[in-house]
Structures are given as structure tokens and as C-alpha cells.
Tab-separated table of C-alpha atoms and ligand atoms in Angstrom:
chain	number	residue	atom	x	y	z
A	4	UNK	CA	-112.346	-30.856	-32.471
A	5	UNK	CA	-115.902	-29.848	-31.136
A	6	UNK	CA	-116.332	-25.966	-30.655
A	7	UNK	CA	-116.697	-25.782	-27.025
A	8	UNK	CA	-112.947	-27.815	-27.127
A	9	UNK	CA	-111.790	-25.527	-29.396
A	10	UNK	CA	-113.012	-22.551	-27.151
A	11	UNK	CA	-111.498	-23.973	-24.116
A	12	UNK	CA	-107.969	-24.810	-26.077
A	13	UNK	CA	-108.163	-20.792	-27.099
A	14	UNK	CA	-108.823	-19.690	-24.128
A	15	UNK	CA	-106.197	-21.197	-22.472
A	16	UNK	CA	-104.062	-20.029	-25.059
A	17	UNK	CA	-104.718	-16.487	-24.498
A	18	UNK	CA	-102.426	-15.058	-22.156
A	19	UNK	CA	-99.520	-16.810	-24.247
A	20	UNK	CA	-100.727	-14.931	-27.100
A	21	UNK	CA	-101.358	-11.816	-25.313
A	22	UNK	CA	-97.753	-12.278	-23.606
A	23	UNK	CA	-96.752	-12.442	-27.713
A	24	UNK	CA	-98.934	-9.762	-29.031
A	25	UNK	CA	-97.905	-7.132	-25.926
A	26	UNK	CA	-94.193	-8.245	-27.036
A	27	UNK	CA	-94.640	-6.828	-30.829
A	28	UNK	CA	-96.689	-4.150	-29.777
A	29	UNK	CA	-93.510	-2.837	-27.651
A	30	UNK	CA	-91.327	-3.640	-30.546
A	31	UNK	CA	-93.275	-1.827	-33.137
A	32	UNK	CA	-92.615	1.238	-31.112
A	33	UNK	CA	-88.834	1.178	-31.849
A	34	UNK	CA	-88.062	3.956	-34.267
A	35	UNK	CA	-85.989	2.912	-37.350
A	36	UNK	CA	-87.216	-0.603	-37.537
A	37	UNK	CA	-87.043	-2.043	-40.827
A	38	UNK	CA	-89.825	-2.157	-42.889
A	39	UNK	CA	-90.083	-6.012	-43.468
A	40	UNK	CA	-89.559	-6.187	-39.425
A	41	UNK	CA	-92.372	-3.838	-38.867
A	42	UNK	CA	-94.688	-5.940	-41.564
A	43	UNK	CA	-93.841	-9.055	-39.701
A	44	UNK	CA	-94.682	-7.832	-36.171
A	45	UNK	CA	-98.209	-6.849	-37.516
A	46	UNK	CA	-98.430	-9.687	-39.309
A	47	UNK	CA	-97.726	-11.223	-35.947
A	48	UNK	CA	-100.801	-9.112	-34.165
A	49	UNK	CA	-103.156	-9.901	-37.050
A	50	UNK	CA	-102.629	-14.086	-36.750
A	51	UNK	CA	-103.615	-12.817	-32.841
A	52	UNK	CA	-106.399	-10.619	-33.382
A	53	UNK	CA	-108.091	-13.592	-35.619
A	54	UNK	CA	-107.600	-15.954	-33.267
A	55	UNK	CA	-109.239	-13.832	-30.329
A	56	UNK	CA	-112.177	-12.676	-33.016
A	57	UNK	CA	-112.541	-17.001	-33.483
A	58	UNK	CA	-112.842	-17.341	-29.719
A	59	UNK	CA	-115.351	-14.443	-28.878
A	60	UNK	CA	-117.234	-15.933	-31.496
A	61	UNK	CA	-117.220	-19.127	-30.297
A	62	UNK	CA	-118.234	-18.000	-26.791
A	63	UNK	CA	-121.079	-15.469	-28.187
A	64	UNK	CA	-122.423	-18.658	-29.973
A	65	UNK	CA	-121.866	-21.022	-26.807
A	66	UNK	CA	-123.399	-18.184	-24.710
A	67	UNK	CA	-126.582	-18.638	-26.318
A	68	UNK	CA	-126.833	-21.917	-24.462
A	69	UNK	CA	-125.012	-21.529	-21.350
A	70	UNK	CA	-126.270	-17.790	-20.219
A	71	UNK	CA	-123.974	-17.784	-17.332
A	72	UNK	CA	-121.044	-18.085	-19.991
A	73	UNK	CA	-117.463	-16.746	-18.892
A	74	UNK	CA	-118.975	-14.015	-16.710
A	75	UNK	CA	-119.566	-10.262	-17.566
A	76	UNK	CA	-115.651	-9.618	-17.048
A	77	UNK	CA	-114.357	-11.718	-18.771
A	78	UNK	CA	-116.982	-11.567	-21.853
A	79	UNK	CA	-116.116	-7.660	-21.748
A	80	UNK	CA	-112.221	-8.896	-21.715
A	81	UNK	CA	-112.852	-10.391	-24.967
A	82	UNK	CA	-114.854	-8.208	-26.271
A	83	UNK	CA	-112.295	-5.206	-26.108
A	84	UNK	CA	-109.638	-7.104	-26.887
A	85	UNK	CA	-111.452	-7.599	-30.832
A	86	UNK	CA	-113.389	-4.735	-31.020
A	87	UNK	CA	-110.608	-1.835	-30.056
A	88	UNK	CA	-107.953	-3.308	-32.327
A	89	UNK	CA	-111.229	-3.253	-34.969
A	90	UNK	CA	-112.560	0.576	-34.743
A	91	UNK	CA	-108.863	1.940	-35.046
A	92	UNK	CA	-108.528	0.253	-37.912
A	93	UNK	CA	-111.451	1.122	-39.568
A	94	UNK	CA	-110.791	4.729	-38.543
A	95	UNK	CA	-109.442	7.163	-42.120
A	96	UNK	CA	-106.107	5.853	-42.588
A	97	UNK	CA	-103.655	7.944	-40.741
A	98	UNK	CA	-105.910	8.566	-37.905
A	99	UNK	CA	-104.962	5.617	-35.397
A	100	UNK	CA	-102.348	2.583	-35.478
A	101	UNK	CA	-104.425	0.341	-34.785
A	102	UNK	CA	-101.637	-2.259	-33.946
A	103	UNK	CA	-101.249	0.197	-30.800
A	104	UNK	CA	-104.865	-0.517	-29.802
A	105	UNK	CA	-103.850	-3.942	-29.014
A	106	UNK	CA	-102.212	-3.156	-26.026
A	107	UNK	CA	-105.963	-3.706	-24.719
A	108	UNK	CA	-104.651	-7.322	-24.343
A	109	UNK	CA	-102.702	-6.721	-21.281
A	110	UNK	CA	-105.734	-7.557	-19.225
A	111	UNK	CA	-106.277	-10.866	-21.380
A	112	UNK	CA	-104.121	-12.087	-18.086
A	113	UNK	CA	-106.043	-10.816	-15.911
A	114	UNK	CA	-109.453	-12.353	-16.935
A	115	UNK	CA	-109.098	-15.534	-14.965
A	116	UNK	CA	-106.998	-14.847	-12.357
A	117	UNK	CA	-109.068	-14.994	-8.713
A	118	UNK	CA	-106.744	-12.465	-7.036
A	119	UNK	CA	-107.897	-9.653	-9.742
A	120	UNK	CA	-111.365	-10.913	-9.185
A	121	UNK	CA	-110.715	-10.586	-5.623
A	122	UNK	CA	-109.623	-6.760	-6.750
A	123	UNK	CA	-112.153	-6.015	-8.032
A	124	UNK	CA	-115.088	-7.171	-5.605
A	125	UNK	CA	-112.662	-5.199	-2.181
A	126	UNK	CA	-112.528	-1.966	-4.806
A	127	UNK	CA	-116.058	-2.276	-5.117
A	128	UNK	CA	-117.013	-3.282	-1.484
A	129	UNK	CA	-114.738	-0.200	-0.611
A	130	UNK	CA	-115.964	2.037	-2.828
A	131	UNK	CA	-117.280	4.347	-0.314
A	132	UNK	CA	-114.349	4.476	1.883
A	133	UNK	CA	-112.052	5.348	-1.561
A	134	UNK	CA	-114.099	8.261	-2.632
A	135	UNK	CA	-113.407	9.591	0.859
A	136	UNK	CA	-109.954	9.531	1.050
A	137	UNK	CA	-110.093	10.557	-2.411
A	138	UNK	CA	-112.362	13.249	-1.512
A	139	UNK	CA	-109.294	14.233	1.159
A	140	UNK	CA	-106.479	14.035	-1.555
A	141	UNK	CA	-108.477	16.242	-3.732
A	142	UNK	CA	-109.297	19.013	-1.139
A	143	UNK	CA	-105.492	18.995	-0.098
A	144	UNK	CA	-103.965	18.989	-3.515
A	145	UNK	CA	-106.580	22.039	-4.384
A	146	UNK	CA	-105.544	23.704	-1.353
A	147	UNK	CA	-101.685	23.233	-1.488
A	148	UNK	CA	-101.853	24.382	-5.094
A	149	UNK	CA	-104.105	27.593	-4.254
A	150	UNK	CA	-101.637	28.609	-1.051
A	151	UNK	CA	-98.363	27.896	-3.508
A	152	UNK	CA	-99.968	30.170	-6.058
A	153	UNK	CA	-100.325	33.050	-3.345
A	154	UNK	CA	-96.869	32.527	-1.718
A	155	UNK	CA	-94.712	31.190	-4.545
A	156	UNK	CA	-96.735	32.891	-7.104
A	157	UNK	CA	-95.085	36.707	-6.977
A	158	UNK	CA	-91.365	35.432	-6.969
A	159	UNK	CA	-92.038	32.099	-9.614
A	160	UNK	CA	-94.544	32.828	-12.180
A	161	UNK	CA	-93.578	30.629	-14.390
A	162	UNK	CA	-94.111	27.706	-11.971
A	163	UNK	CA	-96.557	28.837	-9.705
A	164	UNK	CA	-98.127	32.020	-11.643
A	165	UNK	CA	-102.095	30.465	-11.309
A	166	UNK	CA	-103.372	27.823	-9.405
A	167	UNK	CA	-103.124	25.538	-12.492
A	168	UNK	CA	-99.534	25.765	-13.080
A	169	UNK	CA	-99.063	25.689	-9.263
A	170	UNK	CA	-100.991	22.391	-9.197
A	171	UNK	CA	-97.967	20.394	-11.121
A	172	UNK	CA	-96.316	21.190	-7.345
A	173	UNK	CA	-98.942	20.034	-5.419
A	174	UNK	CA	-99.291	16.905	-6.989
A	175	UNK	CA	-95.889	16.132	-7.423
A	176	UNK	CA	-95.443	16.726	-3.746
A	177	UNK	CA	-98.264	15.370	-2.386
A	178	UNK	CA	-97.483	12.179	-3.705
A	179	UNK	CA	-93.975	12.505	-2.498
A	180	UNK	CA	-93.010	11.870	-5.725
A	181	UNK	CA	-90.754	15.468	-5.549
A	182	UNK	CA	-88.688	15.302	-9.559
A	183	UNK	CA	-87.463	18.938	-8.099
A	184	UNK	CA	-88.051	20.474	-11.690
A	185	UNK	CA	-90.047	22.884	-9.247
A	186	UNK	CA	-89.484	24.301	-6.049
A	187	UNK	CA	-90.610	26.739	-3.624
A	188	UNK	CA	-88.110	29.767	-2.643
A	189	UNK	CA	-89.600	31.710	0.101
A	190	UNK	CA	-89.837	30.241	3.904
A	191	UNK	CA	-93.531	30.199	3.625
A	192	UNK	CA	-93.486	28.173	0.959
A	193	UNK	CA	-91.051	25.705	2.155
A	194	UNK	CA	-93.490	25.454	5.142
A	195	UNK	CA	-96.252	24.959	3.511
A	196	UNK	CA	-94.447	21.831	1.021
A	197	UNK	CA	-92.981	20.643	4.476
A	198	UNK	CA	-97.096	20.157	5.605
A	199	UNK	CA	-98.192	19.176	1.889
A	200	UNK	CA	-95.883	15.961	2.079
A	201	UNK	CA	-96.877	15.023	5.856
A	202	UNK	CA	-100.678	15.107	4.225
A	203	UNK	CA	-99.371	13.164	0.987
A	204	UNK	CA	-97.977	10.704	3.783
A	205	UNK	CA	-101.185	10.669	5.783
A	206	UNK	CA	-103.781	10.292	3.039
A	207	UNK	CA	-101.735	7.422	1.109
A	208	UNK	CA	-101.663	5.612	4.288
A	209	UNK	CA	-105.583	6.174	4.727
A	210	UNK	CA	-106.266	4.322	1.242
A	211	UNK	CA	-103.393	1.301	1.846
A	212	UNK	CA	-105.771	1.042	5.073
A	213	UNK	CA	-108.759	0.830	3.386
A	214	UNK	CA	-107.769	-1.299	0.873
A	215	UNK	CA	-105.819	-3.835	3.663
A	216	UNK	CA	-109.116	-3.705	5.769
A	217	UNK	CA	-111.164	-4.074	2.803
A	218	UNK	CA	-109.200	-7.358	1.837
A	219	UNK	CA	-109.173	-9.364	5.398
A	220	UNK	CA	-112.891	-8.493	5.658
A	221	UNK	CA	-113.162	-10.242	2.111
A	222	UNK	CA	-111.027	-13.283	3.084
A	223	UNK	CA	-112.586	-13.734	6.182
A	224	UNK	CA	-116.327	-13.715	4.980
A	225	UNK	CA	-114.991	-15.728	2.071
A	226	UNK	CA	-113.727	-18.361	4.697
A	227	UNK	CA	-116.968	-18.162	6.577
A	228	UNK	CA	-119.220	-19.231	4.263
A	229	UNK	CA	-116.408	-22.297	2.857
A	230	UNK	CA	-116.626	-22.939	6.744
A	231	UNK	CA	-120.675	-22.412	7.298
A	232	UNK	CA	-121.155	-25.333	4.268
A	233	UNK	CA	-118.764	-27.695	5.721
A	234	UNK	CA	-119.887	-27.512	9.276
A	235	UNK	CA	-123.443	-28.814	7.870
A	236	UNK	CA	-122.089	-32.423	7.281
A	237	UNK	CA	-120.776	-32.404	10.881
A	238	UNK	CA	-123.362	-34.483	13.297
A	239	UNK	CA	-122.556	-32.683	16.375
A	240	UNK	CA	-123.581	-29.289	15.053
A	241	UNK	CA	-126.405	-30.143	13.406
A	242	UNK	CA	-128.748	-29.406	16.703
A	243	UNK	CA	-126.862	-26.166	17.354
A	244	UNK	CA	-128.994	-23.165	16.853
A	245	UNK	CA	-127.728	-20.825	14.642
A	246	UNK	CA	-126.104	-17.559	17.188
A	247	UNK	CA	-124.238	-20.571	18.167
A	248	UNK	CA	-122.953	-22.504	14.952
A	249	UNK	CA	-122.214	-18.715	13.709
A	250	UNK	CA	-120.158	-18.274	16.087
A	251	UNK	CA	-118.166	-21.570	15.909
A	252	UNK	CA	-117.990	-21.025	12.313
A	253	UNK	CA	-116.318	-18.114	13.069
A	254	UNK	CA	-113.539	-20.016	15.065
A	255	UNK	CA	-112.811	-22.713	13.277
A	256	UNK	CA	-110.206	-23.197	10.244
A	257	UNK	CA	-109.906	-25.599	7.661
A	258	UNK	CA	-106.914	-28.116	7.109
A	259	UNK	CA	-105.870	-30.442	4.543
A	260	UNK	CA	-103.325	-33.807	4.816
A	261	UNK	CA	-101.806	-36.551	2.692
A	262	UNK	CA	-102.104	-40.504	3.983
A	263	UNK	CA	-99.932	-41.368	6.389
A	264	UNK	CA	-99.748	-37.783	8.263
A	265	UNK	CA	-99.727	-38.013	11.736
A	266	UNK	CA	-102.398	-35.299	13.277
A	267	UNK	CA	-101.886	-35.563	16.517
A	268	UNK	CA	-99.863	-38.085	18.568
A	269	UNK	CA	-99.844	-39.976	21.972
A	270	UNK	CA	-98.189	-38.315	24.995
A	271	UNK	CA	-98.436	-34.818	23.359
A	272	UNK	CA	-100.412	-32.040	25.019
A	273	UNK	CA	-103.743	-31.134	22.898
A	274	UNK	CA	-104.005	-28.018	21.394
A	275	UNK	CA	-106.927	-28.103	18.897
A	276	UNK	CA	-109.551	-31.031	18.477
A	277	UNK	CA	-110.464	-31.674	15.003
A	278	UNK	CA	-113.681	-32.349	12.781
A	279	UNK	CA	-113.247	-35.084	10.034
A	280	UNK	CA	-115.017	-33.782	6.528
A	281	UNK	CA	-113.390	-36.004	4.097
A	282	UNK	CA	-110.967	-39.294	4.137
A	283	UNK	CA	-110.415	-41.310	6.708
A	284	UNK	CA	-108.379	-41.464	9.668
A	285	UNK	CA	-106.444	-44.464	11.910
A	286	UNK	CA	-106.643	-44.137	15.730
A	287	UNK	CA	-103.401	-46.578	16.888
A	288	UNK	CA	-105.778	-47.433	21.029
A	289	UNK	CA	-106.325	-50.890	21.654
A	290	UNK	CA	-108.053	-52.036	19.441
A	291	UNK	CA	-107.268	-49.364	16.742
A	292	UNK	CA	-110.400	-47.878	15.083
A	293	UNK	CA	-111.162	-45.815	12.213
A	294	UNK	CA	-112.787	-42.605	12.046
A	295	UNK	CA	-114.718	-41.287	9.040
A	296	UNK	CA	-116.777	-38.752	7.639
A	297	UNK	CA	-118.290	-36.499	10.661
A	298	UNK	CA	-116.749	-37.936	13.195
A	299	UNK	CA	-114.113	-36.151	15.470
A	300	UNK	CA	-111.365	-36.584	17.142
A	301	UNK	CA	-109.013	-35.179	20.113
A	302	UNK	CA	-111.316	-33.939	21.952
A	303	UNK	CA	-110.295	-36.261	24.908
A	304	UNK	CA	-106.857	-34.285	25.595
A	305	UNK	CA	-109.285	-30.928	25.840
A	306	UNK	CA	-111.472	-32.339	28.333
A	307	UNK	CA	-109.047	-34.044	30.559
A	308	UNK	CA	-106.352	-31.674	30.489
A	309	UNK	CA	-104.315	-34.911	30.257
A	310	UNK	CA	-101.807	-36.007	27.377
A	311	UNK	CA	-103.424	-37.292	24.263
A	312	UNK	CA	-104.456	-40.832	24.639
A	313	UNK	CA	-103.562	-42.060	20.951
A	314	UNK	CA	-101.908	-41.465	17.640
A	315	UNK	CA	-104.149	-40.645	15.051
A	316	UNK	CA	-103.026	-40.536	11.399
A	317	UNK	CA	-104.307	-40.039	8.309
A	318	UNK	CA	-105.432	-43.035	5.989
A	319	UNK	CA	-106.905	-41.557	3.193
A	320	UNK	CA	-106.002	-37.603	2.396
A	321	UNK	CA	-108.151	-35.858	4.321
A	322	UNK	CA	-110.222	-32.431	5.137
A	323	UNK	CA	-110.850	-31.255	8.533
A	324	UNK	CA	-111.914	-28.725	10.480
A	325	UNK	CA	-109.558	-27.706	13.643
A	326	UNK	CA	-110.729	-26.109	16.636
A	327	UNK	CA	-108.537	-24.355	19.308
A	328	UNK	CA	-108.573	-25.528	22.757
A	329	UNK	CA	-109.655	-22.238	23.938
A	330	UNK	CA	-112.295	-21.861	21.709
A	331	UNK	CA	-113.448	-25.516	22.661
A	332	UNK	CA	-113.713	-24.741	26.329
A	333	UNK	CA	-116.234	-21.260	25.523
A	334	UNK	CA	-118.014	-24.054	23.377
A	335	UNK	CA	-118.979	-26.361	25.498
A	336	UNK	CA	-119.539	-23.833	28.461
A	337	UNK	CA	-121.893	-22.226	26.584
A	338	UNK	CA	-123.440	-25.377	25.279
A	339	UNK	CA	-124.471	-28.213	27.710
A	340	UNK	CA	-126.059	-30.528	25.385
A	341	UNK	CA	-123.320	-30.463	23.033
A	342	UNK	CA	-120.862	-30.669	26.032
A	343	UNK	CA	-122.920	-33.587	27.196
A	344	UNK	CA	-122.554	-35.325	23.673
A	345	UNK	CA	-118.992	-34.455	23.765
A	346	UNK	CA	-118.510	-35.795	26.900
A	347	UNK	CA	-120.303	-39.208	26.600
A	348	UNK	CA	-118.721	-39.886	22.975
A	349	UNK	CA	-114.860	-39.673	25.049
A	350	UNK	CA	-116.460	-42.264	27.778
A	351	UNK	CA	-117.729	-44.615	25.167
A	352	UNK	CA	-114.110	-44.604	23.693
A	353	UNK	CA	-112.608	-44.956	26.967
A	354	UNK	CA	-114.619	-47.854	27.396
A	355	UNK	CA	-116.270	-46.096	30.801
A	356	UNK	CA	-119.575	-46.369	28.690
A	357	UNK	CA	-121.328	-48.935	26.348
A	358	UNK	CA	-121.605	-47.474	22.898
A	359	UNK	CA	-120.821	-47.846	19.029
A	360	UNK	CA	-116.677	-48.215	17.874
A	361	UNK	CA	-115.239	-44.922	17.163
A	362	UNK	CA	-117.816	-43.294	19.035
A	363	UNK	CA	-120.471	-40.609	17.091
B	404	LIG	P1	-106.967	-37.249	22.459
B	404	LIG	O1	-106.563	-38.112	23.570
B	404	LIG	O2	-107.016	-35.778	22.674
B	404	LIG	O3	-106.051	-37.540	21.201
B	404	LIG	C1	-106.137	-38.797	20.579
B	404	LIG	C2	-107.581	-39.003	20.163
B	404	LIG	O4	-107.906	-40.237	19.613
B	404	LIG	C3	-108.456	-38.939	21.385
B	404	LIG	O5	-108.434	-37.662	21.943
B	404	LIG	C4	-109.765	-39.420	20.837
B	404	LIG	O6	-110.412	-38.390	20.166
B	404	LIG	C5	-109.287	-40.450	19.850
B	404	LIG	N1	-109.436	-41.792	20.453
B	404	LIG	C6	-108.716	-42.332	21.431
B	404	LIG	N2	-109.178	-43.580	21.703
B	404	LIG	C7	-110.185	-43.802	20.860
B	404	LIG	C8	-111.083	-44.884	20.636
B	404	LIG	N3	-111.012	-46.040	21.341
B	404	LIG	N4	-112.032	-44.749	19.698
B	404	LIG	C9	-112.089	-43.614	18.949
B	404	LIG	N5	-111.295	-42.580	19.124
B	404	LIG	C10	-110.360	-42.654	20.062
């Protein structure tokens, strides 16, 4: 087997083994295992840990000819998950277990998976935003702690005798969490945890904003650049200037089907028109036609107001770009030489007009 196979097979392998190593790391914990039990399990880790050491090295080596590798991530991933394991056990015995140290392989998981990628680039498109709530969260949780102290303090000074102690309080009621191990006695202090959870409330809220903002404004520009790329093998765009395209780009959604998928059909009322990327499509008029490759396709319905003139179905699985009727009429109202294309392409295929099967 050739190394980079090797690497891939490994790879692939990892969150198996990670799922196994996480397993006997949680078992080890078990007091009053038996010691052959105990041996086994980190027996278990150290067949693991050799076979994560063999892939790093193998991408380290491969990285040396591919620079753009596994990405930074995932490289960092792997390195932890050798190297952490590695310094606790060289540590004086006694010091560290190191077979605890491989708990580091819970994010083996996460080191391909888009969505955490996804994470990752909203917490760090965010990252402003965050700090402020958490900015927020910190001046209320210093603030509910400091009032406790003066109102609760006096009566409880066990539990609220300086603003440290008082601060367990604060943040266990801030984040509503409330175990009740503490609790205020006087009125004023009942107010006060009364206003402390409404905050908690408030500022939790703020960051599952945030973060829900953060995320559609991800998908979406994610979705207009896919879109931007695939509008470029469309012919009718390709004279639009750009204000315009960009904001067609922004309309339009993409849409997949299998052979033999019927996309829209005669008699119905049209509701989108639609822009072929890939495959090939049947339109059943007299004579049927097929449509390929940047060509489009009920469009006719939109102009005319009329029920669609034909069935059209899919021949080969297909890609295509769907536009809503509403958008289509702000298209072409703001865009008379497209408009004019449009509208000469649905006269040729009436047959009102001279011009090439299928139209454009
Ligand atoms: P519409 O009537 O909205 O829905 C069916 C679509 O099939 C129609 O718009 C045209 O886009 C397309 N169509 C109908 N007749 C022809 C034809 N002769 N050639 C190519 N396409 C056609």
C-alpha cells in the first residue's frame, strides 16, 4: 500500500479509533478495576496513540509536497492528539496519567466535519459581537455579586461574606442555572436575584442572536458565491453588468433532479422559470425539443400570465437555477435588453419568429 493510501485509510479510520480510545479512557476512570483490565485498556490507547503518531507522520512527510496539506486545523488536530498523550508521559512518573491526556481525541471527530468548520469561521466572523455581550455578562455578574455582598453579606457570610464568595451566586443565577445551595434572605436581595435572572435571560438571548445572525449571514454569502460561479455559464447573463447580475444572484436558488422528474407541467400556473446548468431536459410541444446546458426554460408562463405551454422533464439528472416569478418581473423591468432577449427566445419557440430549435 503506497503512503499517501495508507494516510488516507488512517485517516478515515480515526474517529473509529477515537470513538474506541474516548471509550477506555472513560473506563479507566472506574475505581476498583482490575489490574489486568486496567493494563488492557492502556494497552488499548497505546495500539491508538501509534497509529495516530504513523499518520501525523505520514502527513508531515506528504506535507512537504503538498503545502496546502489537511489544513492548519486539522494538522493541529493531529498534532495534539500525539504530542499531549506524549509530554504526560514523559512527565516524572506520578506526575500525570498520561492515558487521561488522550481525551484530546474527542475533537479527532471534529476535524473533518464542515458544520464545525462552519463553527468556527461564524465564531470568528462574530468575534466582535461575542466579546460584547460577553463584555455585558461580565459587568452584570461583577455587579450582581458586589450588590449580594452588600445586602446578603451582613446576614450570610459564609455565602456572600466578599464579593468572591458572593460571585458563586451571581453566576449560578445569572445563568439561571439556580442549584439553591445558596440563597438570598432579605427582600433586597430577593429583588435584586429577581433582576439578576431577567439579565441572565436577556444577555443569553443576545449571544443565541449573534450566533443565529452570524450563521444565515454565513450561509447566505456561502450560497452567493456557489450562485455568482454558476450564473457565469448562463448566456443570458453574460451581458448583464455587474449591480445587476449581483443582484439576481442574490435571488436565485439552486435545485437538483433525477431523470425522469417532471419540473414543471402543461396547464399549471408558473411560479419560477428555471436556468439549465447541467443535464439535459425534454420539452413534450410539438415537435418535442431538448434543452441543454444554458438554456432556460418556463419563462413563457411568466410573460404571458397564461398556463404553462408544455411539460418539461428531466432527461439526464440535472442542476438548475430557479427564479421566482416576482423576482423575474423586477428583472426584466429593470432590464430591457435582457427582457428583449427573453422575449424574442418565447416567440421563436412559439413559432411567431424564425429562429434556432429550443431557442437560446
Ligand atoms: P412555460 O409555458 O412557462 O412552461 C413550459 C416551458 O417549455 C415554456 O414556458 C418554455 O420555456 C418551454 N417551451 C415550450 N415550447 C417550447 C419549444 N417549442 N421550444 C423550447 N422550449 C419550449
Amino acid at each position: 500500500m503506497t503512503p499517501p493510501a495508507l494516510s488516507s485509510l488512517l485517516s478515515r479510520a480515526g474517529v473509529a479509533l477515537a470513538v474506541a480510545g474516548l471509550f477506555a479512557v472513560t473506563l479507566r476512570s472506574v475505581p476498583g478495576l482490575h489490574p489486568t483490565t486496567h493494563r488492557a485498556l492502556d494497552l488499548v490507547l497505546l495500539a491508538i496513540w501509534a497509529v495516530y503518531a504513523l499518520h501525523l507522520a505520514l502527513e508531515l512527510v506528504a506535507l512537504r509536497r503538498d503545502p496546502a496539506g489537511p489544513g492548519r486545523f486539522a494538522l493541529a488536530v493531529d498534532v495534539a492528539a500525539v504530542a499531549l498523550p506524549l509530554m504526560a508521559a514523559a512527565l516524572p512518573s506520578g506526575t500525570a496519567d498520561a492515558g487521561f491526556f488522550c481525551a484530546v481525541w474527542a475533537l479527532k471527530p471534529l476535524r473533518d466535519l464542515p458544520a464545525f468548520r462552519l463553527m468556527v469561521t461564524v465564531v470568528a466572523n462574530e468575534w466582535h459581537s461575542m466579546m460584547g455581550v460577553l463584555s455585558l455578562f461580565a459587568l452584570v455578574f461583577f455587579l450582581a455579586a458586589t450588590t449580594a455582598y452588600l445586602v446578603e453579606g451582613p446576614g450570610q457570610p459564609e455565602a456572600f461574606g466578599s464579593i468572591p464568595r458572593a460571585m458563586w451566586w451571581a453566576v449560578t443565577t445569572l445563568t439561571t442555572t439556580g442549584y439553591g445551595d445558596v440563597v438570598p434572605h432579605t427582600f433586597a436581595g430577593r429583588l435584586l436575584a429577581g433582576a439578576v435572572m431577567m439579565c441572565g435571560i436577556g444577555v443569553f438571548a443576545l449571544w443565541a442572536g449573534v450566533l443565529a445572525n452570524g450563521f444565515s449571514e454565513e450561509m447566505r454569502k456561502r450560497a452567493f458565491t456557489e450562485i455568482w460561479g454558476l450564473v457565469s455559464s448562463v448566456p443570458l447573463f453574460a451581458d448583464l453588468p455587474h449591480r445587476d447580475l449581483a443582484q439576481i444572484v442574490r435571488v436565485l436558488k439552486t435545485r437538483r433532479a433525477a431523470p425522469g422528474a417532471v419540473l414543471c407541467r402543461r396547464g399549471d400556473i408558473g411560479t419560477e422559470m428555471f436556468f439549465l446548468l447541467e443535464g439535459r431536459v425534454r420539452v413534450d410541444s410539438a415537435p418535442p425539443v431538448e434543452l441543454g446546458q444554458g438554456q432556460y426554460f418556463g419563462e413563457m408562463a411568466l410573460i404571458s400570465g397564461a398556463p404553462r405551454l408544455a411539460t418539461v422533464t428531466a432527461v439526464t439528472p440535472v442542476m438548475l437555477l430557479t427564479l421566482h416569478a416576482s423576482d423575474f418581473q423586477l428583472l426584466i423591468e429593470q432590464n430591457a435588453p435582457l427582457a428583449d432577449s427573453i422575449h424574442r427566445t418565447a416567440d421563436e419557440r412559439r413559432g411567431l419568429r424564425p429562429g434556432p430549435a429550443g431557442g437560446t
